[in-house]
XYZ file of C-alpha atoms in Angstrom:
517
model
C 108.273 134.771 136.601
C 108.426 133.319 140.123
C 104.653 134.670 141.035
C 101.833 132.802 139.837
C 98.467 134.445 140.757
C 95.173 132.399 141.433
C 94.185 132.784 138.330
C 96.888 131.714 136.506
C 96.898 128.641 138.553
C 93.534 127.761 138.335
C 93.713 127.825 134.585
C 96.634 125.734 134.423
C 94.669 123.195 136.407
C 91.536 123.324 134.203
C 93.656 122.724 131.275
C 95.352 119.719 133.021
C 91.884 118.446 133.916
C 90.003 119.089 130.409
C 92.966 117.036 128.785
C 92.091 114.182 131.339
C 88.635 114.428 130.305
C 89.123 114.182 127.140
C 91.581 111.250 127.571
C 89.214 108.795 129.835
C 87.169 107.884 126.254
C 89.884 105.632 124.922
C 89.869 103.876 128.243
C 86.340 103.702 128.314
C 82.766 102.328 127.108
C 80.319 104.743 125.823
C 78.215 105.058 128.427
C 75.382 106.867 125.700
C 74.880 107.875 122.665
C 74.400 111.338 123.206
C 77.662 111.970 124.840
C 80.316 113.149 122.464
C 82.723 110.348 122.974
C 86.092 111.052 120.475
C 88.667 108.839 120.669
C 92.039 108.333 119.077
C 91.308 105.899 115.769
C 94.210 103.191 115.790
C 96.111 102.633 112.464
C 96.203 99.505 109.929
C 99.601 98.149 111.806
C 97.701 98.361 115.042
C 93.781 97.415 114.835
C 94.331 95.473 111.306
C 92.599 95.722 108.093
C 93.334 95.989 104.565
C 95.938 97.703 102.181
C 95.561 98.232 98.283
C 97.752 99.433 95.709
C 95.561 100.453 92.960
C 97.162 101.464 89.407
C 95.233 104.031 87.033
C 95.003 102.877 83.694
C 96.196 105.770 81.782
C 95.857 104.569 78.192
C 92.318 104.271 79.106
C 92.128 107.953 79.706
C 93.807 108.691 76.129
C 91.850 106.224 74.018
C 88.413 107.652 75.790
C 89.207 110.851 74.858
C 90.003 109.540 71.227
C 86.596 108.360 70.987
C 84.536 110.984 71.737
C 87.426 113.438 69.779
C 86.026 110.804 66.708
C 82.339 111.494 67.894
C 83.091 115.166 68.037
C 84.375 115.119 64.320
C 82.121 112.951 63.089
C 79.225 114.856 64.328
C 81.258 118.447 63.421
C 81.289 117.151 59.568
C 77.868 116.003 59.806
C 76.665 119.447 61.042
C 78.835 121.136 58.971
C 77.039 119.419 55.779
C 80.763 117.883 54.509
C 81.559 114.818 53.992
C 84.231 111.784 55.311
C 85.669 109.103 53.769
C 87.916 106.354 56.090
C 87.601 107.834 59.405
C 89.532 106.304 61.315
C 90.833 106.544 65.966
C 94.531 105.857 66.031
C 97.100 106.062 69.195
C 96.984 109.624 69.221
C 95.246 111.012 66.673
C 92.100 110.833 64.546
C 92.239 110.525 61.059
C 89.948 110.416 57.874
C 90.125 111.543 54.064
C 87.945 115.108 53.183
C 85.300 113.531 50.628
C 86.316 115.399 47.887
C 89.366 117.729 47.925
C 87.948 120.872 46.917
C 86.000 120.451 50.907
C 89.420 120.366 52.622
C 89.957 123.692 53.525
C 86.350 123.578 54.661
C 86.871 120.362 56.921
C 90.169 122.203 58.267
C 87.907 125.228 59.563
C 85.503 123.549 61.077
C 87.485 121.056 62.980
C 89.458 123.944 64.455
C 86.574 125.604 65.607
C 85.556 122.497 67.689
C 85.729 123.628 71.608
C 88.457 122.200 73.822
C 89.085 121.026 77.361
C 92.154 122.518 77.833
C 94.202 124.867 76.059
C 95.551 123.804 72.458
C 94.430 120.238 73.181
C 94.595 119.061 69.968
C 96.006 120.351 66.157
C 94.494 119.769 63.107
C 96.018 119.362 60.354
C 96.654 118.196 56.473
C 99.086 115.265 55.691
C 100.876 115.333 52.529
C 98.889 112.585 51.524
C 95.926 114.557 51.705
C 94.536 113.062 55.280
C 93.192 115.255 57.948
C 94.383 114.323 61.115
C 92.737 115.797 64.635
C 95.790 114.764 67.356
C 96.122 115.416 70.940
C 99.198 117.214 71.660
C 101.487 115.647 74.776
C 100.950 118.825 77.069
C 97.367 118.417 76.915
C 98.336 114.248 77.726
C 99.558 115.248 80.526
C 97.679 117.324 81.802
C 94.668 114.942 81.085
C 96.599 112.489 83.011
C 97.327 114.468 86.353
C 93.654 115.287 86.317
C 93.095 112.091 85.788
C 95.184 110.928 89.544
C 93.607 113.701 91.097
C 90.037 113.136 90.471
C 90.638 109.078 90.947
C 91.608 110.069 94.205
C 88.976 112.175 94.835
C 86.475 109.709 93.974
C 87.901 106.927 96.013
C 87.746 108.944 98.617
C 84.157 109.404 98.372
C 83.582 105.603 97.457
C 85.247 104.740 100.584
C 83.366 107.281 102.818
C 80.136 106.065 101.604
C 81.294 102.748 103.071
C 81.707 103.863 106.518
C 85.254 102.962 107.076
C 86.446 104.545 109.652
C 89.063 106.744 108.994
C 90.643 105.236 105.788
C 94.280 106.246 104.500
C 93.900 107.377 101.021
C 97.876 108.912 99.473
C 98.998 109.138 95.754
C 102.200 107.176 95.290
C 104.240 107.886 91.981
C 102.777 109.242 88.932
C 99.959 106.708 88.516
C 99.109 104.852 91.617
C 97.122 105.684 94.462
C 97.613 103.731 98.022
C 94.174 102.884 100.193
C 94.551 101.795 104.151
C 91.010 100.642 105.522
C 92.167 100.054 109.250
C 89.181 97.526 110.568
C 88.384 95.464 107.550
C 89.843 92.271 107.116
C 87.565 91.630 103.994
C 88.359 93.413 101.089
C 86.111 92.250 98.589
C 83.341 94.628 98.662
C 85.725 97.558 98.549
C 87.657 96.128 95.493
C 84.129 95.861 94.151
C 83.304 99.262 94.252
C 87.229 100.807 93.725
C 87.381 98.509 90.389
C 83.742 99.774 89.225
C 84.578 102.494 87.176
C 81.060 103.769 87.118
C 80.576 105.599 83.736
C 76.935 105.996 82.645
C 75.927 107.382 79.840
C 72.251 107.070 77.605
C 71.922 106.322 73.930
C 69.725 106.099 71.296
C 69.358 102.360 70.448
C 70.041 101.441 66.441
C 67.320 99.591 65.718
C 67.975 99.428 61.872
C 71.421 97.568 62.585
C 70.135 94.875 64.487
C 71.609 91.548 63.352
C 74.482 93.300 61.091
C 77.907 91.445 61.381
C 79.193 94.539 60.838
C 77.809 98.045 62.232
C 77.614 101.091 60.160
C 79.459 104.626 61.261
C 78.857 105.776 64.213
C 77.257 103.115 65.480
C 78.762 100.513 68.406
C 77.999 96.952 69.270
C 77.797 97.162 73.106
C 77.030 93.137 75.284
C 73.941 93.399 77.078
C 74.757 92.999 81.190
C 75.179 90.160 83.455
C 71.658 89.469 84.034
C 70.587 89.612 80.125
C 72.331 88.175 77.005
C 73.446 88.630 73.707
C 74.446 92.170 72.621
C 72.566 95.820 71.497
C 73.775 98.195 68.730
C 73.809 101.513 70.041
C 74.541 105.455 68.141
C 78.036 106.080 69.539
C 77.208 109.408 70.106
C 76.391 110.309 73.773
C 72.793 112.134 74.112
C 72.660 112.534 77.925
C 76.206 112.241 79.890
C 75.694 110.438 83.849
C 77.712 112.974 84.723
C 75.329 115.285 85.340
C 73.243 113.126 87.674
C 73.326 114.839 91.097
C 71.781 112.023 93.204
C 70.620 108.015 93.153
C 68.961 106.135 95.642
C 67.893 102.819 95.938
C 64.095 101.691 96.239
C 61.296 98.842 95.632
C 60.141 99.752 92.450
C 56.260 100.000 93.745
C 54.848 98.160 89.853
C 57.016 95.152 89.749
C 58.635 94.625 93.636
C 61.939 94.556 92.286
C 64.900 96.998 93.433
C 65.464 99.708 91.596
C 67.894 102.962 91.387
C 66.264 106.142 91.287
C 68.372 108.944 89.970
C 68.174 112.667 89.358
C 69.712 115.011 87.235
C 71.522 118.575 87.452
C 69.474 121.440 85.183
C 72.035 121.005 82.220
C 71.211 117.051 82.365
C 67.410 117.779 82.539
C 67.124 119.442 79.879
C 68.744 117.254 77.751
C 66.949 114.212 78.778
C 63.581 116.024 78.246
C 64.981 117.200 74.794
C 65.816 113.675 73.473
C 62.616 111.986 74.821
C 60.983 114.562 73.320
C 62.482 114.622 69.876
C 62.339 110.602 69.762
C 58.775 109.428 71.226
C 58.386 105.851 70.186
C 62.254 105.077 69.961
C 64.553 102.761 71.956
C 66.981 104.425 74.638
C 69.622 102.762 76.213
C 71.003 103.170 79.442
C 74.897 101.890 79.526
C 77.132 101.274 82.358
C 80.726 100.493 82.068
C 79.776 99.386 78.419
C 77.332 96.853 79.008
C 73.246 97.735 78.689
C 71.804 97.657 81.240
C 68.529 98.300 79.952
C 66.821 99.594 76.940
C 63.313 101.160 77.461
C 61.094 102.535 74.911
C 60.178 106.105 75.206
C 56.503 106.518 75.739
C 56.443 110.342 76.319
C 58.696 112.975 77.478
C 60.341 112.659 80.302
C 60.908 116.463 81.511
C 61.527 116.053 85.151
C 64.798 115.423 85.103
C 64.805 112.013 87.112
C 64.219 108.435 86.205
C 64.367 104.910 87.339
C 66.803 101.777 86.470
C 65.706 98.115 86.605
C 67.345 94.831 85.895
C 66.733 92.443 88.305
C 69.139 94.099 91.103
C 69.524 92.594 94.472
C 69.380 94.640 97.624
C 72.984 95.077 97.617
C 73.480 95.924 94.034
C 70.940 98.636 93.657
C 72.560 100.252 96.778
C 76.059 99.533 95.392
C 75.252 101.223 92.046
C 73.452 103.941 93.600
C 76.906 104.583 95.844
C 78.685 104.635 92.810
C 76.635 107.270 90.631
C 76.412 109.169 94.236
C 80.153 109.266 94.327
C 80.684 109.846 90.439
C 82.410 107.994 87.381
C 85.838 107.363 87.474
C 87.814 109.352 84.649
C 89.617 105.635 84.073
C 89.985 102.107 85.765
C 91.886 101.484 88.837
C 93.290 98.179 88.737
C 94.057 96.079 91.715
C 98.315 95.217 91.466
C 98.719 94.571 95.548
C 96.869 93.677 97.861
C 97.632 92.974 101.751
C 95.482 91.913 104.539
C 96.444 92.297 108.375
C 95.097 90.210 110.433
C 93.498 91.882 114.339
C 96.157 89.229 116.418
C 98.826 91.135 114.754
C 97.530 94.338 115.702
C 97.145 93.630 118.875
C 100.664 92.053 119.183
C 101.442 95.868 118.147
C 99.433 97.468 120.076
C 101.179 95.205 123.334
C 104.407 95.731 122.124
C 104.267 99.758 121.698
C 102.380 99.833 125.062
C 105.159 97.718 126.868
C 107.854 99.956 125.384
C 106.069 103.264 126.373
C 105.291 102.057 129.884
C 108.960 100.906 130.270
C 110.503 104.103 128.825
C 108.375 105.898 131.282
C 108.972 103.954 134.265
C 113.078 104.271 133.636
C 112.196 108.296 132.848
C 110.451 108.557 136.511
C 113.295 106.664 137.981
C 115.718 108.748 136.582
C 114.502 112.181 137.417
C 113.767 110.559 140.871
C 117.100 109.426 141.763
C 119.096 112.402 140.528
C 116.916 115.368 141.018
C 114.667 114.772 144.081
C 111.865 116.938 144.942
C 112.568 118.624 141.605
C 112.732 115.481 140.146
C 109.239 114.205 141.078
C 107.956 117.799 139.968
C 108.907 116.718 136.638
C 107.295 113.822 136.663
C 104.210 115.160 137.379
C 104.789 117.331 134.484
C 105.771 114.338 132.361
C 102.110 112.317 132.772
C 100.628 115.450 132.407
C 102.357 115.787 128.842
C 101.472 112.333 127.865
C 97.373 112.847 129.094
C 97.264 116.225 127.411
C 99.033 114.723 124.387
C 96.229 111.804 123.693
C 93.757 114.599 124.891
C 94.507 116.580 122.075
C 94.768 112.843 119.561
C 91.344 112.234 121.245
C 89.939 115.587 120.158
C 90.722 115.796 115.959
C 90.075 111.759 116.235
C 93.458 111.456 114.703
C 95.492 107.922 113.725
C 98.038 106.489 115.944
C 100.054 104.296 114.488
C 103.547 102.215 115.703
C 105.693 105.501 114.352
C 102.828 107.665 116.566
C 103.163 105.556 119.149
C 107.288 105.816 118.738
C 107.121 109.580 118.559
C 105.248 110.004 121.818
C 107.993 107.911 123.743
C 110.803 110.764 121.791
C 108.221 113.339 122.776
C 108.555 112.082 126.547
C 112.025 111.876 126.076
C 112.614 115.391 124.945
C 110.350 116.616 127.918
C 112.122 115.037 130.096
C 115.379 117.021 128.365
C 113.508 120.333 129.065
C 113.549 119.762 133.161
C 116.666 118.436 133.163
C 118.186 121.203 131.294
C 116.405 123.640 134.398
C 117.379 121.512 137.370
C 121.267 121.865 135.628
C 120.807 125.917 135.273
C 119.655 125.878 138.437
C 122.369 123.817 140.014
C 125.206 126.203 137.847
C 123.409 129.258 139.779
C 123.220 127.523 142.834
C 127.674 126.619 142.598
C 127.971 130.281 142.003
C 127.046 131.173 145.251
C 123.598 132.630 144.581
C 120.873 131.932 147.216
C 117.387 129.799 146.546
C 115.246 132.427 145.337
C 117.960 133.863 142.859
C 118.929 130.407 141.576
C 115.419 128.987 140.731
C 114.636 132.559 139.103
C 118.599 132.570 137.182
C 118.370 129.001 136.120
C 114.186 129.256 134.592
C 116.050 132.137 132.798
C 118.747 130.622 131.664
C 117.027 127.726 130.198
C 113.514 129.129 129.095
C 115.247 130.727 125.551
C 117.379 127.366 125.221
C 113.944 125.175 125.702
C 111.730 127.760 123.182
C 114.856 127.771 120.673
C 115.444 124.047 120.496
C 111.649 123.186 120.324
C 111.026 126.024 117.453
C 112.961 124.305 115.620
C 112.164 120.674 115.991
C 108.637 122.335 115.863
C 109.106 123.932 112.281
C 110.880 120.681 111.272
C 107.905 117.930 111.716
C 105.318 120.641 110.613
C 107.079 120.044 107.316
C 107.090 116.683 107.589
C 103.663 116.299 108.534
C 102.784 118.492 105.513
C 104.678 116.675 102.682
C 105.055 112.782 104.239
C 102.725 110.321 103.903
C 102.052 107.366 105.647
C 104.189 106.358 108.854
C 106.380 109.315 108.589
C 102.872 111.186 108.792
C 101.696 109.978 111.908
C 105.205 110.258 113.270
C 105.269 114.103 112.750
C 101.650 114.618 114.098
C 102.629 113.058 117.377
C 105.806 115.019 117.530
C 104.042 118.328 116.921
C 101.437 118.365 119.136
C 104.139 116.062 121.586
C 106.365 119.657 121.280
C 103.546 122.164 122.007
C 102.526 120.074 125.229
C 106.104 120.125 126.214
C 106.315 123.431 126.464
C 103.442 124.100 128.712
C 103.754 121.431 131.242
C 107.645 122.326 131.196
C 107.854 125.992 131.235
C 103.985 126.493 132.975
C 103.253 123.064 134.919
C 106.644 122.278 136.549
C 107.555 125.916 137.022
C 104.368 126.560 138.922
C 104.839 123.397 141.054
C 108.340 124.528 141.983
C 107.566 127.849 142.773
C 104.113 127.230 144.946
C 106.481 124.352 146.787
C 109.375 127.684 147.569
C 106.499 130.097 148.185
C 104.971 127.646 150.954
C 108.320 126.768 152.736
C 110.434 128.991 151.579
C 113.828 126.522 152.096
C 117.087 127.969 152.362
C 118.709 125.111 149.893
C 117.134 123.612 147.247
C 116.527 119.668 146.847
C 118.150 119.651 143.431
């Protein structure tokens, strides 16, 4: 305990001088780049940007699933060769009346054999009033819902990436809200753009026979053209080819007309249906629909079995790359609605960033004094330690590129604090030994005794404690706990391994008869 060979010393040194290393990037330009250069990202409250609360419209995700269940038993019937009369998409459930009774033991087999998402998603059954109804059972709600957060999320995430925000804060609050932080932008509006897009694509076959009805025939919908066309399309409700098979989109100059364009590709599953319904309808309409609005309606000319295609409509430069980001990223299972929205300005920001600085430079400067004036030589050992801890502590920020925000920037002052807790708790021990009687040698080795399984106790379980936090907080208390945790594990080593060998190389070079403690 009170040797330290060369060896040890020299790698205690190293470590000390690769956290330096890796500190100087925050305080400097980058000088090229081919130099790894990480840096510690700074947080919304301290370089500004923009904060949105975003709501998922859950209804959304019941009545969608409503309308293809109505799809699904329309086209179940169809297949099945029975008949419907009144079909009909409620709240929950999907109703119609069997065409004759004698079919609706018939209609009640088929419909149960329909596949489902999830497990027992939906009953079927016979009213006493002789209606079949097809409804989704609450479990299956639910769990359609939580799916539903979790894949919004999942998808903003990727939306935002695509962006190249740099290091955006995306948490779930509640049941049905989801909480974005884009540190650095000030203007929002793009972002909304793309977070409010829900992105669904999907092709049908166009119903050219009920062009001009007031009124459109089963299974067939009346969809509004899009923003750069007008007037509206009727379209077979029924999905042929599902965008959510597409496994890449790009935009390009369409090389024929000049104009932008979105090239996109399917998976094999999409492929082959695209080849099978240009195939089977040669000559035929086929619309391509976005968010319910046609985009376009080309007329197949031939089979198109390569599984990738091309989407025009007078797109800007920014558009076609916009849409192509948002088929990239994939279709939101509902929309996210915009209910708060916050932007913080850069003066503020840096009015935090001066603030936190001047609190952290005063805390430390009172620290330094401290240990100065009532422990000496020991004292200044300490110190040493102490701007060690605080270099090796953005060292290791620096390194995972982490966010430090005002609580990050509060928990490395406590960190600095509890370090300084650690020395003073072995310059005590050592003093206790030292009243006892003991001489210099036997004091510094009692007293690093003494206080080593105190220090390793204490932090364990501050340790343990913010690991928790870090794992189930969000926000500010999240970048609170990160600082703490890596503030305790640099604690420990320029406490117990820094100081200590400072100390002892100071006794084994003079070897004093008292000690300046």
């Amino acid at each position: 305990m009170m040797y330290y060979s060369r060896l040890k010393m020299a790698s205690v040194i190293g470590i000390c001088l690769i956290g330096l290393a890796l500190c100087l990037p925050n305080f400097m330009r980058q000088p090229a780049q081919s130099i790894p250069w990480r840096q510690v990202h700074l947080g919304l409250d301290l370089r500004g940007g923009s904060y949105l609360l975003l709501q998922v419209d859950m209804n959304s995700v019941t009545s969608d699933r409503l309308r293809t269940l109505t799809d699904e038993t329309r086209q179940t019937l169809l297949k099945g060769g029975l008949g419907y009369r009144n079909l009909t998409t409620g709240t929950h459930a999907v109703t119609f009346a069997p065409r004759a009774p004698a079919e609706a033991e018939a209609d009640l087999k088929a419909l149960r054999a329909m596949p489902m998402n999830v497990p027992s998603e939906f009953t079927v059954t016979q009213t006493p009033d002789g209606l079949i109804s097809v409804a989704l059972s609450d479990e299956a709600s639910h769990q359609r819902a939580r799916d539903a957060i979790t894949q919004s999320i999942e998808i903003v995430r990727r939306r935002i990436d695509a962006t190249g925000a740099i290091d955006p804060q995306i948490t779930r609050q509640g049941e049905d809200r989801i909480i974005v932080e884009l540190p650095g932008i000030s203007d929002p509006e793009r972002v909304k753009h793309l977070l409010g897009t829900t992105a669904k694509m999907t092709f049908h076959l166009v119903a050219d026979s009920a062009i001009g009805s007031a009124v459109p025939p089963p299974g067939v919908t009346i969809v509004p053209m899009s923003e750069t066309s007008q007037g509206t399309l009727p379209i077979y409700t029924h999905v042929d080819v599902d965008g959510a098979d597409l496994t890449n989109a790009s935009a390009s100059i369409d090389q024929q007309s000049g104009e932008w364009a979105v090239n996109f590709t399917f998976d094999s599953v999409g492929a082959r249906q695209f080849g099978e319904v240009t195939r089977a309808n040669v000559g035929k309409r086929f619309a391509i629909v976005l968010d319910n609005k046609v985009i376009e309606a080309p007329v197949i000319r031939t089979a198109i079995t390569g599984g990738s295609g091309q989407i025009t409509g007078g797109f800007s430069a920014q558009q076609a790359t916009d849409m192509a980001l948002l088929l990239r990223a994939g279709a939101l299972p509902a929309p996210l609605n915009v209910i708060e929205q916050r932007s913080i300005g850069p003066s503020l920001g840096a009015d935090s960033i001066r603030a936190g600085a001047m609190s952290l430079l005063a805390g430390l400067v009172l620290v330094i004094a401290f240990m100065a004036l009532f422990y000496g030589r020991f004292g200044w050992y300490a110190n040493i330690a102490l701007m060690a801890n605080l270099v090796l502590m953005i060292a290791i920020l620096s390194m995972f590129e982490a966010t430090l925000t005002l609580p990050g920037m509060a928990g490395m002052l406590l960190t600095l604090g509890m370090a300084v807790d650690a020395n003073i708790l072995i310059n005590e021990r050592i003093r206790e030994e030292i009243a006892r009687g003991r001489t210099a040698l036997q004091a510094m080795q009692a007293g690093f005794e003494r206080a080593t399984s105190t220090i390793i106790d204490s932090n364990a379980t501050a340790l343990l404690a913010h690991v928790m936090l870090f794992v189930f907080g969000t926000g500010p208390v999240k970048g609170f706990a990160l600082t703490i945790t890596i503030g305790i594990v640099t604690t420990l080593f320029t406490t117990l391994v820094l100081s200590r060998m400072l100390m002892v190389r100071w006794y084994a070079r003079t070897r004093p008869t008292v000690l300046p403690v």
